[in-house]
Coordinates of C-alpha atoms and ligand atoms in Angstrom, one line a residue:
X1 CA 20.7 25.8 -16.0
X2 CA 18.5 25.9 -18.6
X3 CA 15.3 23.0 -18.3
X4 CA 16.8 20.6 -20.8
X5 CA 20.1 20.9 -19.2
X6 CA 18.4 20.3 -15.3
X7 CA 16.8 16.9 -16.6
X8 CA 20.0 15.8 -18.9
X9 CA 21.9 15.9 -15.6
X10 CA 18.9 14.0 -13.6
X11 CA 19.2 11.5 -15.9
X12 CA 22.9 11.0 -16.1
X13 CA 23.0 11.3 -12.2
X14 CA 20.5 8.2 -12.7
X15 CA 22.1 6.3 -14.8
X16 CA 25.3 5.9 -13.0
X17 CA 23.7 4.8 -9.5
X18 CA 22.5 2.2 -11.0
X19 CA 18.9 3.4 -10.3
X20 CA 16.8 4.2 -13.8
X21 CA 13.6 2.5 -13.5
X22 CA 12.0 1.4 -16.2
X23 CA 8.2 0.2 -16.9
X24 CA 8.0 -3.2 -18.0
X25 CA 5.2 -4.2 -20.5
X26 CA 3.3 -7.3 -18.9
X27 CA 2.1 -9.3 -21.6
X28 CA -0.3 -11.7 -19.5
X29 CA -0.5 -11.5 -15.6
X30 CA -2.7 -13.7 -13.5
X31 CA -1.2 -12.9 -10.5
X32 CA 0.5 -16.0 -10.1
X33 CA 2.2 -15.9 -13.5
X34 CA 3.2 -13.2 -15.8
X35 CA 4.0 -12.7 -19.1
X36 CA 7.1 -10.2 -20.4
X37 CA 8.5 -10.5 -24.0
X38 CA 7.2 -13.8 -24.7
X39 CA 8.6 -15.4 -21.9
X40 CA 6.7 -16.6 -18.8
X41 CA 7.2 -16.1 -15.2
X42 CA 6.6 -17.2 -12.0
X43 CA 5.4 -13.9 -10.5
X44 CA 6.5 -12.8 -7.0
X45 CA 6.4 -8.6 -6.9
X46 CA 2.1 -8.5 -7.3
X47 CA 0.5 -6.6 -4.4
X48 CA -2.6 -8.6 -5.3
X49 CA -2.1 -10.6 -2.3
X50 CA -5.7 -12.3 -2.4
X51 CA -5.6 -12.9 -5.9
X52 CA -9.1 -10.8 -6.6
X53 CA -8.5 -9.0 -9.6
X54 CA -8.5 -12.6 -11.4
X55 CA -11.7 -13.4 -9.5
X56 CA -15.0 -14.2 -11.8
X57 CA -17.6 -12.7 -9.4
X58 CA -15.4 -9.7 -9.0
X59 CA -14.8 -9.3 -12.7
X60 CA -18.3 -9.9 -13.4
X61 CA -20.0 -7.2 -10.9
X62 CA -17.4 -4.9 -13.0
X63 CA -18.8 -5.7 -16.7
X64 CA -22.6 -6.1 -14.9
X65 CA -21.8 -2.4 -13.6
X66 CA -20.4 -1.1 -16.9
X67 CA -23.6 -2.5 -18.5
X68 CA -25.9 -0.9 -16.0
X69 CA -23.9 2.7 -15.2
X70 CA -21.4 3.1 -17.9
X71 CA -18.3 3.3 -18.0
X72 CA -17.5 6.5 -16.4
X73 CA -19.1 8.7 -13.7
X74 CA -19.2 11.8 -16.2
X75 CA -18.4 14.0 -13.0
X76 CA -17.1 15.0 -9.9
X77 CA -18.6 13.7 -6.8
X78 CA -19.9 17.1 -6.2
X79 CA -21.6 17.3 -9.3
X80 CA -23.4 14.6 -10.3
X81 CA -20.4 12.0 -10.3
X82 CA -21.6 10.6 -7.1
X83 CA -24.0 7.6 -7.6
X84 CA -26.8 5.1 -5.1
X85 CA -23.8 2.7 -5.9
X86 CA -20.8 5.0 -4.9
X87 CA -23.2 5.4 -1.6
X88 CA -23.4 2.1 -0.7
X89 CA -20.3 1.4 -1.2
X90 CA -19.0 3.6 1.6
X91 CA -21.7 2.8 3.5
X92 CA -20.7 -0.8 4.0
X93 CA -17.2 0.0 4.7
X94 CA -18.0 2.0 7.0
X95 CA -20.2 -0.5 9.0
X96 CA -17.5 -3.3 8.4
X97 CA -14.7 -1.0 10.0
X98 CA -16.5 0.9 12.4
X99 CA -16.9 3.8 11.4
X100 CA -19.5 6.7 11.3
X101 CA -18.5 7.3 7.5
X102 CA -16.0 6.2 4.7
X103 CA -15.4 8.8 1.9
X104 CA -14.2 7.3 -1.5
X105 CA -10.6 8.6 -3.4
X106 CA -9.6 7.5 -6.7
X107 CA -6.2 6.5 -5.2
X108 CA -4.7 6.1 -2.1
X109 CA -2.3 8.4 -3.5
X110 CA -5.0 10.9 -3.7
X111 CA -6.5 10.2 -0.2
X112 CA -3.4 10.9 1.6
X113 CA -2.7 14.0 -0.2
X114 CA -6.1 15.4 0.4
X115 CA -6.3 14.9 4.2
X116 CA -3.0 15.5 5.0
X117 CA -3.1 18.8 2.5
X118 CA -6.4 19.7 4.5
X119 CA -5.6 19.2 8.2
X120 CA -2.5 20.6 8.4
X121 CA -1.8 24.4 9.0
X122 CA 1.1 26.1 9.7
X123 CA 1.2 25.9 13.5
X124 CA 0.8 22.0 13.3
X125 CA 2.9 19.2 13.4
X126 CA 3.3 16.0 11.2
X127 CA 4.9 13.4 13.1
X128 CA 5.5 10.6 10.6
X129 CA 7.4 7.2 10.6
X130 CA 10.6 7.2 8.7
X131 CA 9.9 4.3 6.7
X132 CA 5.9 5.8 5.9
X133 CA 4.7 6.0 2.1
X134 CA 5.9 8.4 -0.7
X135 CA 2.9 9.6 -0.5
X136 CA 2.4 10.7 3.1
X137 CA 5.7 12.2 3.5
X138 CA 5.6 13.8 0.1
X139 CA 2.0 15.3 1.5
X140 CA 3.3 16.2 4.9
X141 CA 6.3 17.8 3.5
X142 CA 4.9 20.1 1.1
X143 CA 2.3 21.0 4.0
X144 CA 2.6 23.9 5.9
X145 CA 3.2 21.8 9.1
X146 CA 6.2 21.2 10.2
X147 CA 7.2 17.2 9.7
X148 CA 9.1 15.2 11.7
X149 CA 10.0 12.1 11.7
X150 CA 10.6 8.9 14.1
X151 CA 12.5 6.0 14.0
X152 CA 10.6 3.2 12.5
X153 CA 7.9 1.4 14.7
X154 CA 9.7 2.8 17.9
X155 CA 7.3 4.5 20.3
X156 CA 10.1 5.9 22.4
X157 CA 11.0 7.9 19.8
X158 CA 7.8 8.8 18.9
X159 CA 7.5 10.0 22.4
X160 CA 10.5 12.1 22.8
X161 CA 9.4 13.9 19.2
X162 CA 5.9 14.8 20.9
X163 CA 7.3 15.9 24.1
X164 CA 8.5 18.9 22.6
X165 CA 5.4 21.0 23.1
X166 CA 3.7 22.5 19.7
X167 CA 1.5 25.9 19.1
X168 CA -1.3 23.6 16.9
X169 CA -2.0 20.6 16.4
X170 CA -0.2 17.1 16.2
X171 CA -1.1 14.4 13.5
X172 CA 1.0 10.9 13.7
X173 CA 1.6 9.3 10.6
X174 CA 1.9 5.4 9.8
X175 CA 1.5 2.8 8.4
X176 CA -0.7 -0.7 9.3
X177 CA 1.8 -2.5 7.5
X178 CA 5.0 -1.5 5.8
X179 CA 5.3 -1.3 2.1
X180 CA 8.7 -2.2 1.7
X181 CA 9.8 -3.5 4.8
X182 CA 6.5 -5.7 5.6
X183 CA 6.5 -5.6 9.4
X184 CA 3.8 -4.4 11.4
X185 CA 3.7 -1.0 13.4
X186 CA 3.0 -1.5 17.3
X187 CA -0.4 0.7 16.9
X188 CA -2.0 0.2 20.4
X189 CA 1.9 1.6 21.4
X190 CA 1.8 4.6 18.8
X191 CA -1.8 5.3 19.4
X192 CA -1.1 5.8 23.4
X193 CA 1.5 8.1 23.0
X194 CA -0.4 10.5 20.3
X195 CA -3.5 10.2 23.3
X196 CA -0.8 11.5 25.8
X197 CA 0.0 14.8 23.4
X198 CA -3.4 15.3 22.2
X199 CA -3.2 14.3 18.5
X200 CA -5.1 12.6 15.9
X201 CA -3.5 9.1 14.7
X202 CA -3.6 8.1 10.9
X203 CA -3.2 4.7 9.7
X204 CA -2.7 4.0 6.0
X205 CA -3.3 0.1 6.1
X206 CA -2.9 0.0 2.3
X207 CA -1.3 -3.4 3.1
X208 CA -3.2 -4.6 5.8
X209 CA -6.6 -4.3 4.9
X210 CA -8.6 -7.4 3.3
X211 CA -5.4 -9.4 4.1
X212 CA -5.5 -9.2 8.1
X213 CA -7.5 -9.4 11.0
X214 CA -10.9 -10.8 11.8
X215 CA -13.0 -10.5 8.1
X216 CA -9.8 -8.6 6.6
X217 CA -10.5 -5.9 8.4
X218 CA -7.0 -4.8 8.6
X219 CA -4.6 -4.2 10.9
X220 CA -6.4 -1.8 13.2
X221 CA -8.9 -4.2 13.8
X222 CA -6.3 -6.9 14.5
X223 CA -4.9 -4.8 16.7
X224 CA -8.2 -3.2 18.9
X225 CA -7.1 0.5 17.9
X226 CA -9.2 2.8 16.2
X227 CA -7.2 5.3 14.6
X228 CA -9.3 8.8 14.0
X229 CA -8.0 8.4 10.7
X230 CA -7.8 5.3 8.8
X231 CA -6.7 5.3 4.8
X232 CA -7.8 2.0 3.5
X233 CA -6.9 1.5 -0.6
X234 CA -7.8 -0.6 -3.1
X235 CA -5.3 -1.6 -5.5
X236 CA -3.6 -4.5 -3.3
X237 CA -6.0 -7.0 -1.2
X238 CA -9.0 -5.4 -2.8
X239 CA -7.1 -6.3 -6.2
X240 CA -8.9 -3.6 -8.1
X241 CA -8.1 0.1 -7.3
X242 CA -9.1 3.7 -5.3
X243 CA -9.3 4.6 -1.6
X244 CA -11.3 5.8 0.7
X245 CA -11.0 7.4 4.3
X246 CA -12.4 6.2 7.4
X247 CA -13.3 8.9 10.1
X248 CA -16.2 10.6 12.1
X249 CA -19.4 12.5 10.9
X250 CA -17.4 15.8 11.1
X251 CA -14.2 14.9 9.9
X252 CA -15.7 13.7 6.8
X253 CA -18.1 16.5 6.6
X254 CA -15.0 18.9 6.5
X255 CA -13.7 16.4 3.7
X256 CA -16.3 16.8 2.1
X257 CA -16.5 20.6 2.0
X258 CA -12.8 21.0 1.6
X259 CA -10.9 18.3 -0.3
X260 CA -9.5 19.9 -3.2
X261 CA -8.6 16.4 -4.5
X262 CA -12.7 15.4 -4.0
X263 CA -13.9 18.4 -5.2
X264 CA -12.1 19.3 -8.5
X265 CA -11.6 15.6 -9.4
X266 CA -14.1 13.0 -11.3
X267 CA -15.7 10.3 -9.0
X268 CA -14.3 7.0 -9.6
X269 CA -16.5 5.2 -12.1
X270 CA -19.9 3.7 -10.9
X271 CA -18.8 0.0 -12.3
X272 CA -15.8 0.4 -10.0
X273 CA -18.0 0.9 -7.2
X274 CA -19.4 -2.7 -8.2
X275 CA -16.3 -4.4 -8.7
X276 CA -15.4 -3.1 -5.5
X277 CA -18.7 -4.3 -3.4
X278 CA -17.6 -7.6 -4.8
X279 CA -14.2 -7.7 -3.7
X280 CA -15.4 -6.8 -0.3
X281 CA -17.9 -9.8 -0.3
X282 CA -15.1 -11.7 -1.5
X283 CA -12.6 -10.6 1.4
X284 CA -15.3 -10.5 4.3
X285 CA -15.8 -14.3 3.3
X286 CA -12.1 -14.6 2.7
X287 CA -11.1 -17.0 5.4
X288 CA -9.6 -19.7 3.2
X289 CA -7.7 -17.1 0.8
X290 CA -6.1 -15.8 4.2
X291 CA -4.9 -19.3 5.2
X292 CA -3.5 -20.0 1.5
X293 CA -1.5 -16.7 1.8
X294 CA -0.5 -17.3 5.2
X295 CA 0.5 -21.2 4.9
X296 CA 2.7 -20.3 2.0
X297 CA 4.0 -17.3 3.6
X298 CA 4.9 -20.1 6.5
X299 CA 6.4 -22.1 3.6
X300 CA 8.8 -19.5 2.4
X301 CA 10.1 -18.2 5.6
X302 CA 10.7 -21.6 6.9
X303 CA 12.5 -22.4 3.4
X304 CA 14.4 -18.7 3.4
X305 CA 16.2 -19.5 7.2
X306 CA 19.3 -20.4 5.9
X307 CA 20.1 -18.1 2.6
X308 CA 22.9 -15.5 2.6
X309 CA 20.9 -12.3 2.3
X310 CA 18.7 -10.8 5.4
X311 CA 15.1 -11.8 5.4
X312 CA 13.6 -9.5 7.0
X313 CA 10.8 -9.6 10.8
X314 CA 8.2 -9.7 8.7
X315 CA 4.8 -11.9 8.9
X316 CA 3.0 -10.4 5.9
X317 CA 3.0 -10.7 2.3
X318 CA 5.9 -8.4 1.8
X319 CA 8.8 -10.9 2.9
X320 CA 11.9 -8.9 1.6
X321 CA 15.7 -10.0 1.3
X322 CA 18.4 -7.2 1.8
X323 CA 20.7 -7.5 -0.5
X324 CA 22.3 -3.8 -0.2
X325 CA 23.6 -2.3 -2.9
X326 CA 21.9 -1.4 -6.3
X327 CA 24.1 -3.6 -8.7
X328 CA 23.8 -6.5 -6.4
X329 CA 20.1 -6.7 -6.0
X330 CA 19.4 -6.4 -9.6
X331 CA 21.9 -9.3 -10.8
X332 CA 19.7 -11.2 -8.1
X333 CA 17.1 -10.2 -9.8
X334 CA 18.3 -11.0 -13.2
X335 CA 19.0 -14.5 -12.4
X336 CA 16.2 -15.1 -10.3
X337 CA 14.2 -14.3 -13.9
X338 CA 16.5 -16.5 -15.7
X339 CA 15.6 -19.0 -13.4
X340 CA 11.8 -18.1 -14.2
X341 CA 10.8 -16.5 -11.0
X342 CA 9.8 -12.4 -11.2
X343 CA 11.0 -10.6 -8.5
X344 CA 11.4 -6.9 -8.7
X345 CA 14.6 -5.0 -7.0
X346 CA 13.7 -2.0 -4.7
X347 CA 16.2 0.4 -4.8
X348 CA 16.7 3.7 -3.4
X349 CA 14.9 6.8 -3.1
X350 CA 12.1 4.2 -2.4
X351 CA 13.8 2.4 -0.1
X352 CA 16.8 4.0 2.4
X353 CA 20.6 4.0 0.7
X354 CA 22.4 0.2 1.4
X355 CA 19.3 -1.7 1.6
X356 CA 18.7 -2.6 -1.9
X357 CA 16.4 -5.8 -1.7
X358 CA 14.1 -7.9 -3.9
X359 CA 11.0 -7.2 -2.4
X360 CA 9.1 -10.6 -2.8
X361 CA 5.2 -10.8 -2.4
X362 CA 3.0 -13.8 -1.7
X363 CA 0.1 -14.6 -2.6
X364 CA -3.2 -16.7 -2.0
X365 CA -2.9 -17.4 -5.8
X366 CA 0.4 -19.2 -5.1
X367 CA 0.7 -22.7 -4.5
X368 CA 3.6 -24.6 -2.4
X369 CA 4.9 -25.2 -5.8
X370 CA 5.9 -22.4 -6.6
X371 CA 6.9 -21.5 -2.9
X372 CA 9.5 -24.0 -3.8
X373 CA 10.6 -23.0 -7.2
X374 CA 11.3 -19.5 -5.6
X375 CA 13.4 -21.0 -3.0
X376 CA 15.6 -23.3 -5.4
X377 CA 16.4 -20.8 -7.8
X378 CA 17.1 -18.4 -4.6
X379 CA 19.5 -21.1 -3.5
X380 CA 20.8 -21.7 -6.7
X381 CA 22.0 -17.8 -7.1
X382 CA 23.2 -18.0 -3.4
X383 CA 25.7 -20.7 -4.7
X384 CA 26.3 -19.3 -8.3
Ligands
PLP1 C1 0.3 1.7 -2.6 C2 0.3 2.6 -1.4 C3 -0.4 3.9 -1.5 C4 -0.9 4.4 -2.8 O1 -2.2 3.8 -3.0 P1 -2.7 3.8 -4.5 O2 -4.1 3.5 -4.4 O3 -1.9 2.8 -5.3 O4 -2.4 5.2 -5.1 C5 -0.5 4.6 -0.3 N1 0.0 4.2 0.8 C6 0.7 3.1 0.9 C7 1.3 2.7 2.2 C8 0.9 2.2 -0.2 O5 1.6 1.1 -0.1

């Protein structure tokens, strides 16, 4: 099959699940509203769940760094893209997590592919939650390791996976809290049972961190486990965007030396770095942003008890209704937007085949207001 052929038949196989995706062009987005052709929108799909990307002193340490470093780092890290600002940076997450060092990605994206790229060799194993990240099971798969995979958040399966006895090492794979599902993995559980075989635990708390636990710190924190690897990104309660790892002197010394994504990649910019100290401030005084996301987050479940579609266990932003198949969840969709309210449809490959859902996100820039306008027009499709 010749190239064009191989993607004409990608597509078409697209089309006719029902699944092409499609970027939208966002006019105006504030996080609580957005704008799309002219029209606006109460926004429910932002994984801005604090609201900071809107936030003056965050926006301001950005232009103040642009001012002051530039706009871009003009480097990798290992050449002179690494800054005094890019420094402190990690030094103050790593004394806010608990950590002997924090080493800063571009994107979580990047961070998991790097440290699962580097860690793994052949003899190892990857054992990885079903339900992990694109992004981890993409990294583990194409790893030399071999991968396998558990049943979501159950330990006991975890268990019987790491009772088979491997030649290297063994690497267990989650998440703090789930992308798509938005429930929380039993850590203390998972990080017992990776003790018991002698392996290394990594957390990707791209949902979890700035949004949970004592300060934000996440759901390891919340939790009392320290993970030996902990991926914290950016892009969600941080509401700006990179990544950066969490781990010991050596661990991040061998980062550091080896990374191919570090390495052969420019540093984020230095005005990032700003935008980002300020977003931490922000989150590590954050208390009343956390109980404006968590009182409408009570709001909505108590309002969503009684509509037709599964609301899923979850306690965190992410509150998700199953709908189940494609065509379903994207009429929901359709007149949830009619009704003013933007909720995106997750649809397979991201999500498993059947389980189709609007994946709804809260946030602290919401008010009970529109908590309730999301639950009337909800109600009002139910009944359509
Ligand atoms: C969003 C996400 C990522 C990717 O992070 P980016 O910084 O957006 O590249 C990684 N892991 C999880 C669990 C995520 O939800």
């Amino acid at each position: 099959m010749s190239w064009s052929q191989r993607i004409e038949q990608a597509l078409a196989a697209r089309r006719a699940a029902d699944g092409w995706r499609q970027r939208i062009r966002v006019e105006h987005n504030n996080v609580r509203e957005l704008t799309v052709a002219g029209q606006r929108y109460r926004h429910f799909s932002s994984n801005d769940y604090l609201g900071l990307s809107q936030h003056p002193a965050v926006i301001a340490a950005w232009q103040q760094g642009a001012a002051e470093a530039g706009a871009g780092a003009g480097a990798s890290g290992h050449v002179t893209g690494f800054s005094r600002y890019h420094a402190q940076l990690e030094e103050q997450l790593a004394d806010w997590l608990g950590y002997r060092r924090a080493l800063l990605f571009i994107s979580g994206f990047a961070a998991n592919q790097a440290v699962i790229h580097l860690l793994a060799e052949k003899s190892d194993r990857i054992v990885a939650d079903k339900l992990a990240h694109a992004s981890l099971l993409d990294a583990a798969s194409h790893s030399p390791a071999t991968l396998r995979r558990f049943a979501h958040n159950q330990p006991a399966s975890l268990a019987k996976l790491l009772a088979t006895p491997v030649e290297g090492n063994t690497l267990v794979v989650t998440e703090g809290v789930f992308s798509m599902d938005g429930d929380s993995a039993p850590l203390a559980q998972l990080a017992a049972e990776t003790q018991r075989a002698n392996g290394w635990l990594l957390v990707d708390d791209a949902h979890g961190i700035g949004v949970t636990g004592e300060q934000g710190r996440g759901s390891c924190w919340q939790q009392q486990v320290k993970p030996e690897l902990l991926i914290v990104t950016f892009g969600k309660g941080f509401g700006v965007s990179g990544a950066a790892l969490l781990c010991d002197d050596a661990t991040a010394d061998y980062v550091e030396q080896f990374a191919r994504h570090l390495i052969y990649s420019t540093a984020m910019p230095p005005a990032q770095c700003f935008a980002l100290l300020a977003a931490l401030q922000q989150i590590q005084q954050g208390d009343e942003l956390r109980a404006q996301l968590h009182a409408n987050i009570a709001r909505f479940r108590a309002g969503a008890a009684d509509l037709p579609w599964q609301l899923m266990p979850s306690a965190s932003a992410i509150q998700p209704l199953v709908v189940g198949e494609n065509s379903a969840a994207l009429a929901l969709s359709q007149r949830l937007k009619a009704a003013g309210c933007w909720v995106s449809a997750i649809r397979p490959p991201t999500v498993p085949p059947g389980t189709a859902r609007l994946r709804i996100t809260l946030t602290a820039a919401h008010g009970f207001d529109d908590i309730d306008r999301l639950l009337e027009a909800l109600y009002d499709a139910a009944h359509q």
